[in-house]
Tab-separated table of C-alpha atoms and ligand atoms in Angstrom:
chain	number	residue	atom	x	y	z
P	1	MET	CA	68.830	89.511	99.757
P	2	LYS	CA	69.755	85.727	99.743
P	3	ASN	CA	66.176	85.545	97.825
P	4	SER	CA	66.676	88.108	95.399
P	5	ILE	CA	69.779	86.427	94.146
P	6	LYS	CA	68.628	83.123	93.777
P	7	PRO	CA	66.581	83.345	90.593
P	8	ALA	CA	69.410	85.241	88.870
P	9	ILE	CA	71.549	82.094	89.540
P	10	THR	CA	69.256	80.082	88.914
P	11	LEU	CA	68.295	81.948	85.705
P	12	SER	CA	71.567	81.802	84.008
P	13	LEU	CA	72.183	78.172	85.302
P	14	ALA	CA	69.340	77.329	83.268
P	15	ALA	CA	70.600	79.495	80.319
P	16	ALA	CA	74.271	77.789	80.539
P	17	VAL	CA	72.550	74.135	81.023
P	18	ALA	CA	69.965	75.043	78.020
P	19	GLY	CA	72.671	76.645	76.028
P	20	ILE	CA	74.735	73.394	76.572
P	21	PHE	CA	71.652	71.142	75.717
P	22	ALA	CA	70.955	73.480	72.447
P	23	ALA	CA	74.777	73.055	71.171
P	24	ALA	CA	74.854	69.018	72.046
P	25	PRO	CA	72.781	68.049	68.720
P	26	VAL	CA	75.206	70.116	66.395
P	27	ALA	CA	78.327	68.903	68.342
P	28	ALA	CA	77.095	65.609	68.086
P	29	GLN	CA	76.483	65.578	64.363
P	30	SER	CA	79.809	66.931	63.743
P	31	GLN	CA	81.345	64.530	65.659
P	32	ALA	CA	79.100	61.466	64.090
P	33	PRO	CA	80.853	58.920	61.763
P	34	ILE	CA	79.813	59.834	57.992
P	35	LYS	CA	78.084	56.235	57.348
P	36	VAL	CA	79.160	55.012	54.084
P	37	GLY	CA	77.038	51.990	52.254
P	38	PHE	CA	79.023	49.504	50.191
P	39	MET	CA	76.568	47.802	47.734
P	40	LEU	CA	78.908	45.320	45.881
P	41	PRO	CA	78.841	42.067	45.104
P	42	ALA	CA	80.907	39.641	47.331
P	43	THR	CA	79.744	36.500	45.613
P	44	GLY	CA	79.180	35.297	42.121
P	45	THR	CA	81.393	36.017	38.838
P	46	TYR	CA	81.994	39.741	39.737
P	47	ALA	CA	82.751	39.291	43.604
P	48	ASN	CA	86.546	39.605	43.109
P	49	LEU	CA	85.869	43.074	41.569
P	50	GLY	CA	83.065	44.317	44.225
P	51	ASN	CA	86.268	43.247	46.712
P	52	MET	CA	88.835	45.370	44.875
P	53	ILE	CA	86.506	48.250	44.888
P	54	GLU	CA	86.118	48.258	48.607
P	55	ASN	CA	89.735	47.681	49.461
P	56	GLY	CA	90.817	50.799	46.860
P	57	PHE	CA	88.052	52.906	48.607
P	58	LYS	CA	89.533	51.871	52.307
P	59	MET	CA	93.000	52.460	51.607
P	60	TYR	CA	92.196	55.665	50.677
P	61	VAL	CA	90.111	56.760	53.667
P	62	ASN	CA	93.159	54.950	55.612
P	63	GLU	CA	95.919	56.989	53.805
P	64	GLN	CA	93.581	60.351	55.336
P	65	GLY	CA	93.947	58.611	58.844
P	66	GLY	CA	90.724	56.947	58.673
P	67	LYS	CA	88.459	60.584	58.255
P	68	LEU	CA	87.364	62.614	55.403
P	69	GLY	CA	86.486	65.995	55.893
P	70	GLY	CA	87.506	65.741	59.617
P	71	ARG	CA	84.689	62.989	59.905
P	72	GLU	CA	85.005	59.224	60.883
P	73	ILE	CA	84.056	57.163	58.480
P	74	GLN	CA	81.864	53.989	59.596
P	75	TYR	CA	80.966	51.359	56.828
P	76	PHE	CA	77.962	49.195	56.217
P	77	LYS	CA	77.913	46.504	53.453
P	78	VAL	CA	75.501	44.392	51.740
P	79	ASP	CA	76.208	41.905	49.141
P	80	ASP	CA	74.118	42.058	45.845
P	81	GLU	CA	74.911	39.455	44.398
P	82	SER	CA	75.106	40.897	40.682
P	83	ASP	CA	71.071	40.375	40.693
P	84	PRO	CA	68.908	42.991	39.808
P	85	ALA	CA	65.707	41.532	40.899
P	86	LYS	CA	67.091	41.964	44.413
P	87	ALA	CA	68.552	45.274	43.834
P	88	THR	CA	65.863	47.508	45.154
P	89	ASP	CA	65.405	45.645	48.473
P	90	ASN	CA	69.131	45.738	49.295
P	91	VAL	CA	69.623	49.497	48.443
P	92	ASN	CA	66.931	49.885	50.735
P	93	LYS	CA	68.766	48.089	53.503
P	94	LEU	CA	71.192	50.731	53.514
P	95	ILE	CA	69.179	53.752	52.853
P	96	LYS	CA	66.065	52.747	55.393
P	97	ARG	CA	67.629	50.242	57.949
P	98	ASP	CA	71.215	51.722	58.031
P	99	GLN	CA	70.541	54.912	57.172
P	100	VAL	CA	73.919	55.751	55.652
P	101	ASP	CA	74.663	59.134	54.181
P	102	VAL	CA	76.128	57.924	50.757
P	103	VAL	CA	75.490	54.518	48.517
P	104	VAL	CA	78.468	53.088	46.863
P	105	GLY	CA	78.123	50.952	44.343
P	106	THR	CA	78.081	48.653	42.229
P	107	VAL	CA	79.591	46.372	39.752
P	108	HIS	CA	76.942	44.840	37.702
P	109	SER	CA	74.899	47.118	35.503
P	110	GLY	CA	71.853	46.203	35.836
P	111	VAL	CA	71.839	46.318	39.714
P	112	ALA	CA	73.171	49.773	39.233
P	113	LEU	CA	70.260	51.152	37.134
P	114	ALA	CA	67.575	49.821	40.160
P	115	MET	CA	69.804	51.617	42.695
P	116	ALA	CA	69.749	54.939	40.765
P	117	LYS	CA	66.304	54.731	40.460
P	118	VAL	CA	65.995	54.346	44.253
P	119	ALA	CA	68.819	57.500	44.429
P	120	ARG	CA	66.743	59.610	42.403
P	121	GLU	CA	63.445	59.270	44.499
P	122	THR	CA	65.238	59.501	47.365
P	123	LYS	CA	67.896	62.014	46.986
P	124	THR	CA	70.614	59.759	48.240
P	125	LEU	CA	74.288	60.499	47.525
P	126	LEU	CA	75.282	57.606	45.044
P	127	ILE	CA	78.874	57.000	43.834
P	128	VAL	CA	79.543	54.599	41.482
P	129	PRO	CA	82.490	52.676	41.043
P	130	ASN	CA	82.224	50.471	38.138
P	131	ALA	CA	78.955	49.835	36.760
P	132	GLY	CA	79.013	51.540	33.257
P	133	ALA	CA	75.336	51.840	32.471
P	134	ASP	CA	74.940	54.837	30.096
P	135	VAL	CA	71.871	55.908	31.148
P	136	ILE	CA	72.977	56.432	34.851
P	137	THR	CA	74.824	59.475	33.476
P	138	GLY	CA	72.358	59.948	30.429
P	139	ALA	CA	69.188	60.476	30.783
P	140	MET	CA	68.905	59.349	34.405
P	141	CYS	CA	71.631	62.073	35.308
P	142	ALA	CA	70.916	63.492	38.775
P	143	PRO	CA	72.824	66.444	41.101
P	144	ASN	CA	73.284	63.396	43.681
P	145	ILE	CA	74.785	60.852	41.486
P	146	PHE	CA	78.275	60.461	40.136
P	147	ARG	CA	80.715	57.580	38.706
P	148	THR	CA	84.140	57.589	39.100
P	149	SER	CA	84.472	54.685	36.465
P	150	PHE	CA	83.278	54.907	33.337
P	151	THR	CA	80.383	54.392	31.025
P	152	ASN	CA	79.838	51.314	29.030
P	153	TRP	CA	80.378	53.214	25.774
P	154	GLN	CA	83.420	54.559	26.324
P	155	PRO	CA	86.145	51.745	26.294
P	156	ALA	CA	84.310	50.257	23.492
P	157	TYR	CA	83.389	53.240	21.321
P	158	ALA	CA	87.936	53.471	21.470
P	159	MET	CA	88.013	49.909	20.601
P	160	GLY	CA	85.875	50.059	17.640
P	161	LYS	CA	87.865	53.089	16.067
P	162	VAL	CA	91.585	50.778	17.332
P	163	ALA	CA	90.149	47.867	15.304
P	164	ALA	CA	89.486	49.811	12.043
P	165	ASP	CA	92.896	51.540	12.377
P	166	ARG	CA	94.133	47.515	12.211
P	167	GLY	CA	92.812	47.066	9.166
P	168	HIS	CA	89.803	44.798	10.323
P	169	LYS	CA	86.641	45.099	7.872
P	170	LYS	CA	84.281	42.657	9.483
P	171	ILE	CA	83.853	41.298	12.967
P	172	MET	CA	81.480	39.238	14.979
P	173	THR	CA	80.579	40.243	18.662
P	174	ILE	CA	79.586	37.944	21.817
P	175	THR	CA	78.835	39.083	25.417
P	176	TRP	CA	76.299	38.541	28.275
P	177	ASN	CA	72.739	39.705	27.216
P	178	TYR	CA	72.453	42.839	30.167
P	179	ALA	CA	72.873	46.214	29.968
P	180	ALA	CA	76.540	46.400	30.038
P	181	GLY	CA	77.054	43.354	27.558
P	182	ASN	CA	74.806	45.147	24.769
P	183	GLU	CA	75.893	48.911	25.340
P	184	SER	CA	79.534	47.909	25.228
P	185	VAL	CA	78.954	45.922	21.528
P	186	LYS	CA	76.609	49.354	20.677
P	187	GLY	CA	79.525	51.296	21.681
P	188	PHE	CA	82.026	49.410	19.687
P	189	GLN	CA	79.462	49.140	16.628
P	190	GLU	CA	79.349	53.171	16.495
P	191	GLY	CA	82.998	53.100	16.769
P	192	PHE	CA	83.918	50.507	14.149
P	193	GLU	CA	81.461	51.492	11.578
P	194	LYS	CA	81.873	54.974	11.813
P	195	ALA	CA	85.583	54.223	10.878
P	196	GLY	CA	84.329	52.061	8.039
P	197	GLY	CA	83.845	48.331	9.460
P	198	LYS	CA	81.172	46.498	9.995
P	199	VAL	CA	79.810	44.032	12.686
P	200	THR	CA	78.308	41.066	10.744
P	201	GLU	CA	76.501	39.410	13.693
P	202	SER	CA	76.080	39.777	17.437
P	203	LEU	CA	75.845	36.587	19.471
P	204	THR	CA	74.602	36.497	23.256
P	205	LEU	CA	74.291	34.397	26.094
P	206	PRO	CA	72.404	35.072	29.395
P	207	PHE	CA	74.225	36.438	32.393
P	208	PRO	CA	76.328	34.879	34.238
P	209	ASN	CA	76.187	31.531	31.889
P	210	VAL	CA	79.816	30.400	30.742
P	211	GLU	CA	79.280	27.884	28.429
P	212	TYR	CA	80.443	29.487	25.531
P	213	GLN	CA	81.370	26.285	23.227
P	214	ALA	CA	77.959	26.795	20.499
P	215	LEU	CA	78.750	30.259	19.899
P	216	LEU	CA	82.101	29.692	19.556
P	217	THR	CA	81.265	26.892	16.948
P	218	GLN	CA	79.134	29.325	15.237
P	219	ILE	CA	82.487	32.044	15.326
P	220	ALA	CA	84.675	29.099	13.938
P	221	SER	CA	82.179	28.573	10.926
P	222	GLN	CA	81.825	32.354	9.777
P	223	LYS	CA	85.201	33.431	10.264
P	224	PRO	CA	85.066	37.071	10.453
P	225	ASP	CA	88.447	39.118	10.636
P	226	ALA	CA	88.161	39.161	14.321
P	227	VAL	CA	85.901	39.278	17.062
P	228	TYR	CA	84.776	42.145	19.823
P	229	ALA	CA	83.983	40.285	23.379
P	230	PHE	CA	82.772	41.870	26.598
P	231	PHE	CA	83.077	39.662	29.533
P	232	ALA	CA	84.439	40.414	33.217
P	233	GLY	CA	85.538	38.434	36.185
P	234	GLY	CA	85.461	35.014	36.428
P	235	GLY	CA	83.206	35.072	33.119
P	236	ALA	CA	86.458	36.498	31.565
P	237	VAL	CA	88.753	34.270	32.620
P	238	LYS	CA	86.536	31.050	31.288
P	239	PHE	CA	85.835	32.872	27.898
P	240	VAL	CA	89.687	33.912	26.849
P	241	LYS	CA	90.946	30.275	27.747
P	242	ASP	CA	87.816	28.607	25.750
P	243	TYR	CA	88.363	31.070	22.928
P	244	VAL	CA	91.950	30.053	22.613
P	245	ALA	CA	91.489	26.250	23.521
P	246	ALA	CA	89.111	26.039	20.354
P	247	GLY	CA	91.884	27.229	18.475
P	248	LEU	CA	90.046	30.767	17.361
P	249	ASN	CA	92.944	33.197	18.362
P	250	LYS	CA	95.339	31.523	15.485
P	251	THR	CA	93.730	33.024	12.706
P	252	ILE	CA	90.508	35.572	14.158
P	253	PRO	CA	91.999	37.914	16.724
P	254	LEU	CA	90.064	38.525	20.003
P	255	TYR	CA	89.459	42.213	20.852
P	256	GLY	CA	87.805	43.601	24.040
P	257	PRO	CA	87.423	46.461	26.424
P	258	GLY	CA	90.077	45.750	29.343
P	259	PHE	CA	87.208	44.213	31.365
P	260	LEU	CA	88.488	40.949	29.396
P	261	THR	CA	92.001	40.961	30.977
P	262	ASP	CA	91.818	43.128	34.032
P	263	GLY	CA	92.223	41.767	37.070
P	264	THR	CA	92.097	38.199	35.633
P	265	LEU	CA	95.756	37.579	33.834
P	266	GLU	CA	97.085	35.452	36.711
P	267	ALA	CA	93.891	33.032	35.924
P	268	GLN	CA	94.199	33.439	32.183
P	269	GLY	CA	97.887	32.740	32.236
P	270	GLU	CA	99.371	31.819	28.695
P	271	ALA	CA	96.021	32.088	26.961
P	272	ALA	CA	95.536	35.885	26.921
P	273	GLN	CA	99.483	36.625	26.057
P	274	GLY	CA	99.181	39.458	23.449
P	275	MET	CA	96.012	40.634	23.841
P	276	ILE	CA	94.785	44.107	22.894
P	277	THR	CA	92.111	45.775	24.737
P	278	THR	CA	91.096	49.400	25.812
P	279	LEU	CA	90.987	51.095	28.893
P	280	HIS	CA	91.271	53.972	30.998
P	281	TYR	CA	93.741	52.215	33.199
P	282	ALA	CA	96.747	49.929	32.555
P	283	ASP	CA	99.074	48.502	34.584
P	284	ASN	CA	102.593	50.486	34.199
P	285	LEU	CA	101.571	53.755	33.415
P	286	ASN	CA	104.528	54.404	35.551
P	287	THR	CA	103.568	57.609	36.951
P	288	PRO	CA	104.996	58.969	40.460
P	289	ARG	CA	101.156	58.714	41.419
P	290	ASP	CA	100.367	55.385	39.945
P	291	ASN	CA	103.517	54.145	41.267
P	292	ALA	CA	103.045	55.379	45.159
P	293	PHE	CA	99.243	53.746	44.960
P	294	ARG	CA	100.636	50.187	43.254
P	295	LEU	CA	103.373	49.980	46.215
P	296	ASN	CA	101.052	51.028	49.045
P	297	PHE	CA	97.616	48.416	47.458
P	298	ALA	CA	100.068	45.503	47.158
P	299	LYS	CA	101.482	46.256	50.624
P	300	ALA	CA	97.996	46.561	52.429
P	301	TYR	CA	96.097	43.838	50.569
P	302	LYS	CA	99.299	41.545	49.376
P	303	ALA	CA	97.354	41.942	45.650
P	304	ASN	CA	98.214	43.524	42.398
P	305	ALA	CA	95.769	46.713	41.871
P	306	ASP	CA	93.726	46.604	38.908
P	307	VAL	CA	91.196	48.806	37.399
P	308	TYR	CA	88.538	47.921	39.975
P	309	ALA	CA	90.996	49.264	42.858
P	310	VAL	CA	91.338	52.256	41.413
P	311	GLN	CA	87.863	53.063	40.769
P	312	GLY	CA	87.024	52.271	44.186
P	313	TYR	CA	89.642	54.574	45.446
P	314	ASP	CA	88.557	57.470	43.177
P	315	ALA	CA	85.031	56.949	44.608
P	316	ALA	CA	86.347	57.685	48.003
P	317	GLN	CA	88.811	60.924	46.729
P	318	LEU	CA	85.480	61.910	45.357
P	319	LEU	CA	83.785	61.719	48.786
P	320	ALA	CA	86.779	63.566	49.946
P	321	THR	CA	86.680	66.593	48.022
P	322	GLY	CA	83.027	67.032	49.055
P	323	LEU	CA	83.249	66.463	52.527
P	324	LYS	CA	86.249	69.174	52.801
P	325	SER	CA	84.593	71.690	50.615
P	326	VAL	CA	81.888	71.616	53.496
P	327	ASN	CA	84.384	70.989	56.621
P	328	GLY	CA	82.626	67.645	57.109
P	329	ASP	CA	78.758	69.298	57.559
P	330	PHE	CA	76.929	66.473	55.370
P	331	SER	CA	74.046	69.063	55.974
P	332	LYS	CA	75.275	71.652	53.525
P	333	ARG	CA	74.416	69.439	50.721
P	334	ASP	CA	74.289	71.606	47.666
P	335	GLN	CA	77.926	73.352	48.343
P	336	MET	CA	78.703	69.878	48.790
P	337	LEU	CA	77.309	68.355	45.675
P	338	LYS	CA	78.628	71.414	43.439
P	339	ALA	CA	82.349	70.584	44.716
P	340	MET	CA	82.184	67.252	43.484
P	341	GLY	CA	80.769	67.780	40.444
P	342	SER	CA	83.588	70.370	39.884
P	343	ALA	CA	86.698	68.241	41.501
P	344	THR	CA	89.550	67.275	39.397
P	345	ILE	CA	90.830	63.807	40.791
P	346	ASP	CA	94.061	63.181	40.955
P	347	SER	CA	93.709	59.230	39.981
P	348	PRO	CA	96.378	56.748	39.410
P	349	ARG	CA	95.140	56.337	36.371
P	350	GLY	CA	95.826	59.990	35.482
P	351	LYS	CA	94.136	63.317	36.565
P	352	PHE	CA	90.122	63.248	35.627
P	353	THR	CA	87.659	65.803	35.617
P	354	LEU	CA	83.677	64.896	35.429
P	355	SER	CA	81.462	65.825	32.689
P	356	PRO	CA	78.127	67.620	33.687
P	357	ALA	CA	76.653	64.434	33.887
P	358	HIS	CA	79.133	63.492	36.522
P	359	ASN	CA	80.699	60.819	34.556
P	360	PRO	CA	84.488	60.916	33.840
P	361	ILE	CA	86.241	62.849	30.781
P	362	GLN	CA	89.644	60.408	30.717
P	363	ASP	CA	92.044	59.191	28.260
P	364	ILE	CA	91.354	55.912	26.768
P	365	TYR	CA	94.526	53.407	26.869
P	366	LEU	CA	95.798	50.869	24.273
P	367	ARG	CA	97.334	48.066	26.346
P	368	GLU	CA	98.613	44.911	25.212
P	369	VAL	CA	98.557	41.658	27.730
P	370	LYS	CA	102.173	40.788	28.849
P	371	GLY	CA	102.898	38.244	31.467
P	372	ILE	CA	100.554	39.352	34.404
P	373	ASN	CA	100.417	42.872	33.430
P	374	ASN	CA	98.321	44.882	30.659
P	375	GLU	CA	100.486	47.359	29.531
P	376	VAL	CA	100.256	50.711	27.776
P	377	LYS	CA	100.956	50.709	24.597
P	378	GLY	CA	99.305	54.065	23.837
P	379	VAL	CA	96.349	56.501	23.930
P	380	ALA	CA	93.963	55.416	21.913
P	381	ILE	CA	91.116	58.082	22.477
P	382	LYS	CA	92.621	61.510	24.437
P	383	ALA	CA	90.122	63.092	27.092
P	384	LEU	CA	87.381	60.927	25.805
P	385	ALA	CA	83.618	61.981	27.339
P	386	ASP	CA	80.693	60.232	27.277
P	387	PRO	CA	77.689	61.702	24.547
P	388	ALA	CA	75.649	61.777	27.950
P	389	ARG	CA	72.432	61.261	25.577
P	390	GLY	CA	69.261	62.433	27.164
P	391	CYS	CA	71.212	63.979	30.232
P	392	LYS	CA	69.442	67.511	30.706
P	393	GLN	CA	72.021	68.564	33.834
P	394	SER	CA	74.265	71.611	32.824
F	402	LIG	C1	78.744	46.185	34.325
F	402	LIG	O1	78.046	45.481	34.368
F	402	LIG	O2	78.508	47.670	33.945
F	402	LIG	C2	80.147	45.961	34.278
F	402	LIG	C3	80.244	44.615	34.917
F	402	LIG	C4	81.855	44.353	34.946
F	402	LIG	C5	83.024	44.795	34.247
F	402	LIG	C6	82.568	46.362	33.813
F	402	LIG	C7	81.299	46.469	33.510
């Protein structure tokens, strides 16, 4: 009798043990944190932009109690130094070494282009929280690549229309010679010339050079009606100050996409007062959503929120939408990507949806600098979608 019972007990025990072990990987997997890899600049002219993006992202996660779709979030970080030459190695540190589930980055368009190439090859989920390189949501668009910021074309095209509406006929442009600067100038030219203006000359200097003097002398001698400039971060602070120190602002108004005056006003001080720019965010939208965001951000980080903080916050919101749709089960990838693509993001900038190419369709505000704020004067173009040239995703 004893002998006949023993095997039955042993078998059922074995089955139970086997069951526990079979279930273990699933349970462990669903409880393991989602690994988020930040690839952002921590040094150089864009360092502060990277910091604001990271803070915005983390603030949203903290507001959700540290979990998205029921999963804890674990962070990994690489300083990309805004250096395209190091970008492939850097993104591979996150993907291959750290085995992250999602890469969030970056600021610099040239670096982001290399990241998007790797993301396409490895099918890693990539959320771009700033870099505007048009082609990322153009010819390089992919089911696993999303952007919560803008294309370089969007604010630039809107500024072209604004400059023409303000009666300017001949404008010179000036920027750093890299993807973002060149695409920004091209977008501006498209909007301005379509409305009857003419870009008479385009000046460039290498990124992140800030020796503007010789180019400012050229502007002074050519006397255009106005100047359109793309610079950001530390380079924008110096450019606006140098422009005013050269006395050019007295006769030649300076315009740009909002990066010229966003996150920079305390350092630019008097030099930036009255400047008109276009961007998908402003400092006094005065909506309940934005007011709450700005208050929480100021409390958490003892700093005023800017467009970069908003873009980081919205990158976390987009990831949350995807994870919630699959109850945190990252293996349901197609379902998750679909939910992200059809998300409506309740952004501090105003609600937005994504285009089929995964870039925000958003209002571009007309702003004027008053004190330390980019105050909204109106909407330059409502619900502006990037043309997504070359994207074959529908
Ligand atoms: C860019 O490289 O795409 C970029 C950098 C700073 C501000 C805006 C755009």
